């Protein structure tokens, strides 16, 4: 982190500094376990904790100053603000403004992280890129990411998540992206937002922190995103496979553990390959292609970057376990991403059986039962030989599968028993995919089944 003075920080957040001191701050932290000497500790109040309770610990661990929304009687440096969470965002926004970087904001119901990784790979052909790490895409994680900017950075890819209206608007106003990408509008978080129309509204909030002339890259094959083409006018840059768009893909085929396709742009076609399987990865590549075009890269250089793309951890990573092809996709799940996972296991090359291990999809509200049943129907219609499910909600996946003719389908309520069944049933030459919402921690079954 670039050094900031206490007065710079105080002015940036509209706070009050309690002492006449203008020391330098070399780091910002919200966790006393990660305090570094010379850092500013920001006391955030959360659902399960209040950072103000740890202010003394922060000083004891070497913090040079703290930011607090509570009046403290101390002669140590304290920046008093009305709301430390809001002040954290203001500080991150101010700090980003000290850099001359090209910033891309990414959001969507599914595929945000893999698309972010693709865009980062493409942008790295021109810029030294900072990207969101892990799931730091909310009002705490995003400021942390921006405050990680260093002097060498010339580009950034910032992921923005949400569960309610207004959240992406806030994140976008902090980040001020130069370009935005919306991957799709599905049903993730429909429990809170009730309708896909509200989800679309929430995703379009990414425009709130952008200049009125800045472009937004959208998936033309997504009905909700395509519906705003007339509203956004020439600000909208569309990519697609089934729908005519600025850039499209055709001749898609899976070859081994990669996907080959043609990218069609500006009346020319280019051969491309991405080292992962699944049509959803082609969409990611198309979004990355358009970002590359916007930053002035040649199509050839963009395609070179696409070929170098690698999935982030727990997002359809493929590994060989004693001759069994294991596909780990345990980071998150929704009906759309379940469909993608089933497409992946259906198309992956293997000499034996294709097996899907699916867990609960969370945050679907009153539609949950029907949507799990629909996933079961998709499983029955896909090219898999066996379906194994874990979690209370996933009983409906089994129900939907059996109703539609897939009878080799079993439900488990215990991870140990599921892992034991997998060890006994899956053979060399088989391929197996694991997919569930993050809260199900389905990766634990992989460890139990294959890594003991």
Short mmCIF file of N, CA, C and O in Angstrom, two decimals, residues 92-180:
data_model
loop_
_atom_site.label_atom_id
_atom_site.label_comp_id
_atom_site.label_asym_id
_atom_site.label_seq_id
_atom_site.Cartn_x
_atom_site.Cartn_y
_atom_site.Cartn_z
N UNK A 92 -11.20 3.81 0.50
CA UNK A 92 -10.79 2.99 -0.65
C UNK A 92 -10.98 3.76 -1.96
O UNK A 92 -10.13 3.69 -2.85
N UNK A 93 -12.08 4.49 -2.06
CA UNK A 93 -12.35 5.26 -3.27
C UNK A 93 -11.31 6.37 -3.45
O UNK A 93 -10.81 6.61 -4.56
N UNK A 94 -11.01 7.05 -2.35
CA UNK A 94 -9.98 8.10 -2.39
C UNK A 94 -8.64 7.51 -2.81
O UNK A 94 -7.94 8.07 -3.67
N UNK A 95 -8.30 6.37 -2.23
CA UNK A 95 -7.01 5.75 -2.50
C UNK A 95 -6.91 5.34 -3.97
O UNK A 95 -5.88 5.56 -4.62
N UNK A 96 -7.97 4.75 -4.50
CA UNK A 96 -7.95 4.37 -5.93
C UNK A 96 -7.71 5.59 -6.81
O UNK A 96 -7.04 5.51 -7.84
N UNK A 97 -8.29 6.72 -6.41
CA UNK A 97 -8.13 7.94 -7.18
C UNK A 97 -6.71 8.47 -7.26
O UNK A 97 -6.41 9.34 -8.10
N UNK A 98 -5.82 7.93 -6.44
CA UNK A 98 -4.42 8.34 -6.48
C UNK A 98 -3.66 7.64 -7.60
O UNK A 98 -2.50 7.97 -7.87
N UNK A 99 -4.31 6.67 -8.26
CA UNK A 99 -3.65 5.87 -9.29
C UNK A 99 -4.27 6.14 -10.66
O UNK A 99 -5.47 6.40 -10.77
N UNK A 100 -3.45 6.03 -11.67
CA UNK A 100 -3.93 6.13 -13.05
C UNK A 100 -4.06 4.71 -13.60
O UNK A 100 -3.11 4.17 -14.17
N UNK A 101 -5.22 4.10 -13.39
CA UNK A 101 -5.43 2.72 -13.82
C UNK A 101 -6.70 2.61 -14.65
O UNK A 101 -7.63 3.41 -14.50
N UNK A 102 -6.72 1.60 -15.52
CA UNK A 102 -7.94 1.28 -16.25
C UNK A 102 -8.67 0.20 -15.46
O UNK A 102 -8.13 -0.88 -15.21
N UNK A 103 -9.90 0.48 -15.07
CA UNK A 103 -10.63 -0.41 -14.15
C UNK A 103 -11.87 -1.00 -14.81
O UNK A 103 -12.69 -0.27 -15.38
N UNK A 104 -12.00 -2.32 -14.70
CA UNK A 104 -13.17 -3.03 -15.21
C UNK A 104 -13.96 -3.58 -14.03
O UNK A 104 -13.40 -4.27 -13.17
N UNK A 105 -15.26 -3.28 -13.98
CA UNK A 105 -16.13 -3.84 -12.95
C UNK A 105 -16.91 -5.01 -13.52
O UNK A 105 -17.37 -4.96 -14.67
N UNK A 106 -17.04 -6.08 -12.74
CA UNK A 106 -17.70 -7.30 -13.20
C UNK A 106 -18.78 -7.71 -12.22
O UNK A 106 -18.55 -7.78 -11.01
N UNK A 107 -19.97 -7.99 -12.74
CA UNK A 107 -21.04 -8.53 -11.91
C UNK A 107 -21.89 -9.49 -12.75
O UNK A 107 -21.67 -9.64 -13.94
N UNK A 108 -22.85 -10.14 -12.11
CA UNK A 108 -23.72 -11.10 -12.79
C UNK A 108 -24.23 -12.13 -11.81
O UNK A 108 -23.69 -12.29 -10.71
N UNK A 109 -25.30 -12.82 -12.19
CA UNK A 109 -25.89 -13.82 -11.29
C UNK A 109 -24.97 -15.02 -11.10
O UNK A 109 -24.84 -15.55 -9.99
N UNK A 110 -24.34 -15.47 -12.16
CA UNK A 110 -23.36 -16.56 -12.08
C UNK A 110 -22.20 -16.22 -13.00
O UNK A 110 -22.32 -15.41 -13.91
N UNK A 111 -21.06 -16.82 -12.72
CA UNK A 111 -19.91 -16.66 -13.61
C UNK A 111 -19.08 -15.41 -13.37
O UNK A 111 -18.16 -15.14 -14.15
N UNK A 112 -19.37 -14.66 -12.30
CA UNK A 112 -18.59 -13.44 -12.06
C UNK A 112 -17.11 -13.73 -11.90
O UNK A 112 -16.27 -13.07 -12.52
N UNK A 113 -16.80 -14.70 -11.07
CA UNK A 113 -15.40 -14.93 -10.73
C UNK A 113 -14.62 -15.51 -11.91
O UNK A 113 -13.50 -15.08 -12.19
N UNK A 114 -15.19 -16.49 -12.60
CA UNK A 114 -14.47 -17.06 -13.74
C UNK A 114 -14.33 -16.03 -14.86
O UNK A 114 -13.30 -15.99 -15.55
N UNK A 115 -15.33 -15.17 -15.04
CA UNK A 115 -15.22 -14.11 -16.03
C UNK A 115 -14.16 -13.10 -15.62
O UNK A 115 -13.38 -12.62 -16.45
N UNK A 116 -14.13 -12.76 -14.33
CA UNK A 116 -13.10 -11.86 -13.80
C UNK A 116 -11.71 -12.42 -14.09
O UNK A 116 -10.80 -11.69 -14.51
N UNK A 117 -11.53 -13.73 -13.87
CA UNK A 117 -10.24 -14.36 -14.12
C UNK A 117 -9.87 -14.29 -15.59
O UNK A 117 -8.70 -14.05 -15.95
N UNK A 118 -10.86 -14.51 -16.46
CA UNK A 118 -10.61 -14.43 -17.90
C UNK A 118 -10.21 -13.01 -18.30
O UNK A 118 -9.24 -12.80 -19.05
N UNK A 119 -10.95 -12.02 -17.80
CA UNK A 119 -10.65 -10.63 -18.13
C UNK A 119 -9.27 -10.24 -17.64
O UNK A 119 -8.50 -9.56 -18.33
N UNK A 120 -8.93 -10.67 -16.43
CA UNK A 120 -7.61 -10.38 -15.88
C UNK A 120 -6.50 -10.96 -16.76
O UNK A 120 -5.47 -10.31 -17.02
N UNK A 121 -6.73 -12.19 -17.24
CA UNK A 121 -5.74 -12.84 -18.11
C UNK A 121 -5.55 -12.04 -19.39
O UNK A 121 -4.42 -11.84 -19.86
N UNK A 122 -6.66 -11.58 -19.97
CA UNK A 122 -6.59 -10.78 -21.20
C UNK A 122 -5.91 -9.44 -20.93
O UNK A 122 -4.99 -9.02 -21.65
N UNK A 123 -6.34 -8.75 -19.88
CA UNK A 123 -5.79 -7.42 -19.59
C UNK A 123 -4.30 -7.47 -19.26
O UNK A 123 -3.58 -6.49 -19.46
N UNK A 124 -3.84 -8.62 -18.76
CA UNK A 124 -2.43 -8.76 -18.40
C UNK A 124 -1.51 -8.66 -19.62
O UNK A 124 -0.29 -8.50 -19.47
N UNK A 125 -2.08 -8.77 -20.82
CA UNK A 125 -1.29 -8.58 -22.03
C UNK A 125 -0.90 -7.11 -22.24
O UNK A 125 -0.02 -6.80 -23.04
N UNK A 126 -1.57 -6.22 -21.49
CA UNK A 126 -1.28 -4.79 -21.63
C UNK A 126 -0.94 -4.12 -20.30
O UNK A 126 -0.12 -3.22 -20.25
N UNK A 127 -1.61 -4.58 -19.23
CA UNK A 127 -1.48 -3.91 -17.94
C UNK A 127 -0.89 -4.83 -16.86
O UNK A 127 -0.93 -6.05 -16.99
N UNK A 128 -0.39 -4.21 -15.80
CA UNK A 128 -0.08 -4.93 -14.57
C UNK A 128 -1.37 -4.89 -13.75
O UNK A 128 -1.76 -3.83 -13.26
N UNK A 129 -2.04 -6.03 -13.61
CA UNK A 129 -3.44 -6.05 -13.17
C UNK A 129 -3.59 -6.45 -11.70
O UNK A 129 -3.04 -7.45 -11.25
N UNK A 130 -4.38 -5.67 -10.99
CA UNK A 130 -4.89 -6.05 -9.68
C UNK A 130 -6.27 -6.65 -9.89
O UNK A 130 -7.10 -6.07 -10.61
N UNK A 131 -6.55 -7.79 -9.26
CA UNK A 131 -7.87 -8.40 -9.40
C UNK A 131 -8.41 -8.79 -8.03
O UNK A 131 -7.66 -9.02 -7.08
N UNK A 132 -9.72 -8.85 -7.93
CA UNK A 132 -10.38 -9.30 -6.71
C UNK A 132 -9.92 -10.71 -6.38
O UNK A 132 -9.90 -11.59 -7.24
N UNK A 133 -9.55 -10.92 -5.13
CA UNK A 133 -9.15 -12.24 -4.68
C UNK A 133 -10.31 -12.92 -3.94
O UNK A 133 -11.04 -12.28 -3.20
N UNK A 134 -10.45 -14.22 -4.17
CA UNK A 134 -11.48 -14.98 -3.45
C UNK A 134 -12.86 -14.38 -3.64
O UNK A 134 -13.26 -13.99 -4.74
N UNK A 135 -13.59 -14.26 -2.54
CA UNK A 135 -14.95 -13.71 -2.59
C UNK A 135 -15.02 -12.32 -1.98
O UNK A 135 -16.03 -11.91 -1.43
N UNK A 136 -13.93 -11.55 -2.10
CA UNK A 136 -13.90 -10.19 -1.56
C UNK A 136 -14.63 -9.22 -2.50
O UNK A 136 -14.03 -8.30 -3.06
N UNK A 137 -15.93 -9.44 -2.67
CA UNK A 137 -16.70 -8.65 -3.62
C UNK A 137 -17.85 -7.87 -2.98
O UNK A 137 -18.75 -7.41 -3.66
N UNK A 138 -17.78 -7.69 -1.64
CA UNK A 138 -18.84 -6.95 -0.95
C UNK A 138 -18.28 -5.65 -0.38
O UNK A 138 -17.19 -5.21 -0.72
N UNK A 139 -19.05 -5.01 0.52
CA UNK A 139 -18.65 -3.68 1.00
C UNK A 139 -17.47 -3.71 1.96
O UNK A 139 -16.95 -2.65 2.32
N UNK A 140 -17.04 -4.90 2.37
CA UNK A 140 -15.82 -5.03 3.15
C UNK A 140 -14.67 -5.52 2.28
O UNK A 140 -13.56 -4.98 2.31
N UNK A 141 -14.93 -6.52 1.47
CA UNK A 141 -13.88 -7.09 0.62
C UNK A 141 -13.43 -6.18 -0.50
O UNK A 141 -12.24 -6.12 -0.82
N UNK A 142 -14.37 -5.46 -1.12
CA UNK A 142 -14.00 -4.60 -2.25
C UNK A 142 -13.07 -3.46 -1.82
O UNK A 142 -12.04 -3.23 -2.47
N UNK A 143 -13.36 -2.73 -0.73
CA UNK A 143 -12.39 -1.72 -0.28
C UNK A 143 -11.03 -2.31 0.03
O UNK A 143 -9.99 -1.71 -0.27
N UNK A 144 -11.02 -3.49 0.62
CA UNK A 144 -9.75 -4.16 0.92
C UNK A 144 -8.96 -4.38 -0.36
O UNK A 144 -7.74 -4.20 -0.40
N UNK A 145 -9.66 -4.78 -1.43
CA UNK A 145 -8.99 -5.00 -2.71
C UNK A 145 -8.41 -3.70 -3.25
O UNK A 145 -7.23 -3.64 -3.65
N UNK A 146 -9.19 -2.65 -3.26
CA UNK A 146 -8.71 -1.37 -3.79
C UNK A 146 -7.53 -0.83 -2.99
O UNK A 146 -6.60 -0.22 -3.56
N UNK A 147 -7.54 -1.04 -1.69
CA UNK A 147 -6.44 -0.58 -0.85
C UNK A 147 -5.19 -1.44 -1.01
O UNK A 147 -4.16 -1.15 -0.40
N UNK A 148 -5.28 -2.47 -1.86
CA UNK A 148 -4.12 -3.30 -2.18
C UNK A 148 -3.37 -2.79 -3.40
O UNK A 148 -2.36 -3.36 -3.80
N UNK A 149 -3.88 -1.73 -4.02
CA UNK A 149 -3.21 -1.17 -5.19
C UNK A 149 -1.80 -0.72 -4.83
O UNK A 149 -1.56 -0.12 -3.78
N UNK A 150 -0.86 -1.04 -5.73
CA UNK A 150 0.52 -0.62 -5.57
C UNK A 150 0.92 0.22 -6.78
O UNK A 150 0.21 0.28 -7.79
N UNK A 151 2.09 0.87 -6.67
CA UNK A 151 2.53 1.81 -7.69
C UNK A 151 2.67 1.15 -9.06
O UNK A 151 2.50 1.80 -10.10
N UNK A 152 2.95 -0.16 -9.08
CA UNK A 152 3.16 -0.84 -10.36
C UNK A 152 1.86 -1.13 -11.11
O UNK A 152 1.87 -1.38 -12.31
N UNK A 153 0.73 -1.10 -10.42
CA UNK A 153 -0.53 -1.47 -11.07
C UNK A 153 -0.97 -0.41 -12.08
O UNK A 153 -0.97 0.78 -11.80
N UNK A 154 -1.39 -0.92 -13.25
CA UNK A 154 -1.92 -0.03 -14.29
C UNK A 154 -3.32 -0.44 -14.72
O UNK A 154 -3.96 0.24 -15.53
N UNK A 155 -3.80 -1.56 -14.22
CA UNK A 155 -5.15 -2.04 -14.52
C UNK A 155 -5.74 -2.76 -13.33
O UNK A 155 -5.02 -3.21 -12.44
N UNK A 156 -7.07 -2.88 -13.31
CA UNK A 156 -7.75 -3.59 -12.22
C UNK A 156 -9.02 -4.23 -12.74
O UNK A 156 -9.71 -3.68 -13.62
N UNK A 157 -9.34 -5.41 -12.20
CA UNK A 157 -10.61 -6.08 -12.48
C UNK A 157 -11.27 -6.31 -11.12
O UNK A 157 -10.75 -7.06 -10.30
N UNK A 158 -12.39 -5.65 -10.91
CA UNK A 158 -13.04 -5.64 -9.60
C UNK A 158 -14.40 -6.31 -9.69
O UNK A 158 -15.28 -5.88 -10.44
N UNK A 159 -14.56 -7.39 -8.93
CA UNK A 159 -15.82 -8.14 -8.90
C UNK A 159 -16.78 -7.51 -7.89
O UNK A 159 -16.37 -7.12 -6.80
N UNK A 160 -18.05 -7.44 -8.26
CA UNK A 160 -19.06 -6.85 -7.38
C UNK A 160 -20.22 -7.82 -7.19
O UNK A 160 -20.87 -8.22 -8.14
N UNK A 161 -20.46 -8.20 -5.93
CA UNK A 161 -21.57 -9.09 -5.60
C UNK A 161 -22.66 -8.34 -4.87
O UNK A 161 -22.50 -7.20 -4.47
N UNK A 162 -23.77 -9.00 -4.69
CA UNK A 162 -24.88 -8.37 -3.99
C UNK A 162 -25.88 -9.42 -3.56
O UNK A 162 -25.92 -10.54 -4.06
N UNK A 163 -26.73 -9.02 -2.61
CA UNK A 163 -27.88 -9.84 -2.25
C UNK A 163 -29.15 -9.00 -2.22
O UNK A 163 -30.25 -9.54 -2.15
N UNK A 164 -29.00 -7.66 -2.29
CA UNK A 164 -30.16 -6.76 -2.24
C UNK A 164 -29.93 -5.56 -3.15
O UNK A 164 -28.80 -5.27 -3.56
N UNK A 165 -31.01 -4.87 -3.46
CA UNK A 165 -30.91 -3.65 -4.26
C UNK A 165 -30.07 -2.61 -3.53
O UNK A 165 -30.09 -2.52 -2.30
N UNK A 166 -29.33 -1.84 -4.30
CA UNK A 166 -28.53 -0.75 -3.74
C UNK A 166 -27.09 -1.12 -3.46
O UNK A 166 -26.23 -0.23 -3.37
N UNK A 167 -26.80 -2.40 -3.33
CA UNK A 167 -25.45 -2.81 -2.93
C UNK A 167 -24.43 -2.60 -4.05
O UNK A 167 -23.33 -2.10 -3.82
N UNK A 168 -24.78 -2.99 -5.27
CA UNK A 168 -23.85 -2.80 -6.38
C UNK A 168 -23.70 -1.32 -6.71
O UNK A 168 -22.61 -0.86 -7.06
N UNK A 169 -24.76 -0.55 -6.56
CA UNK A 169 -24.67 0.90 -6.76
C UNK A 169 -23.61 1.49 -5.85
O UNK A 169 -22.76 2.28 -6.27
N UNK A 170 -23.63 1.08 -4.59
CA UNK A 170 -22.65 1.56 -3.62
C UNK A 170 -21.23 1.15 -4.00
O UNK A 170 -20.31 1.97 -4.00
N UNK A 171 -21.07 -0.10 -4.39
CA UNK A 171 -19.75 -0.61 -4.77
C UNK A 171 -19.22 0.07 -6.03
O UNK A 171 -18.04 0.37 -6.14
N UNK A 172 -20.11 0.33 -6.96
CA UNK A 172 -19.71 0.97 -8.20
C UNK A 172 -19.27 2.42 -7.97
O UNK A 172 -18.30 2.90 -8.57
N UNK A 173 -19.96 3.08 -7.06
CA UNK A 173 -19.60 4.48 -6.77
C UNK A 173 -18.25 4.55 -6.05
O UNK A 173 -17.54 5.55 -6.17
N UNK A 174 -17.91 3.52 -5.30
CA UNK A 174 -16.58 3.45 -4.69
C UNK A 174 -15.52 3.20 -5.77
O UNK A 174 -14.47 3.85 -5.80
N UNK A 175 -15.82 2.29 -6.68
CA UNK A 175 -14.82 1.80 -7.64
C UNK A 175 -14.67 2.71 -8.85
O UNK A 175 -13.57 2.86 -9.39
N UNK A 176 -15.78 3.28 -9.33
CA UNK A 176 -15.79 4.11 -10.53
C UNK A 176 -15.15 3.39 -11.72
O UNK A 176 -14.11 3.81 -12.26
N UNK A 177 -15.76 2.30 -12.18
CA UNK A 177 -15.16 1.54 -13.29
C UNK A 177 -15.13 2.34 -14.59
O UNK A 177 -16.01 3.18 -14.85
N UNK A 178 -14.14 2.05 -15.42
CA UNK A 178 -14.07 2.64 -16.76
C UNK A 178 -14.87 1.81 -17.75
O UNK A 178 -15.26 2.30 -18.82
N UNK A 179 -15.08 0.54 -17.42
CA UNK A 179 -15.79 -0.40 -18.28
C UNK A 179 -16.47 -1.42 -17.37
O UNK A 179 -15.92 -1.78 -16.33
N UNK A 180 -17.66 -1.87 -17.75
CA UNK A 180 -18.37 -2.86 -16.93
C UNK A 180 -18.71 -4.08 -17.76
O UNK A 180 -18.89 -4.00 -18.98
#
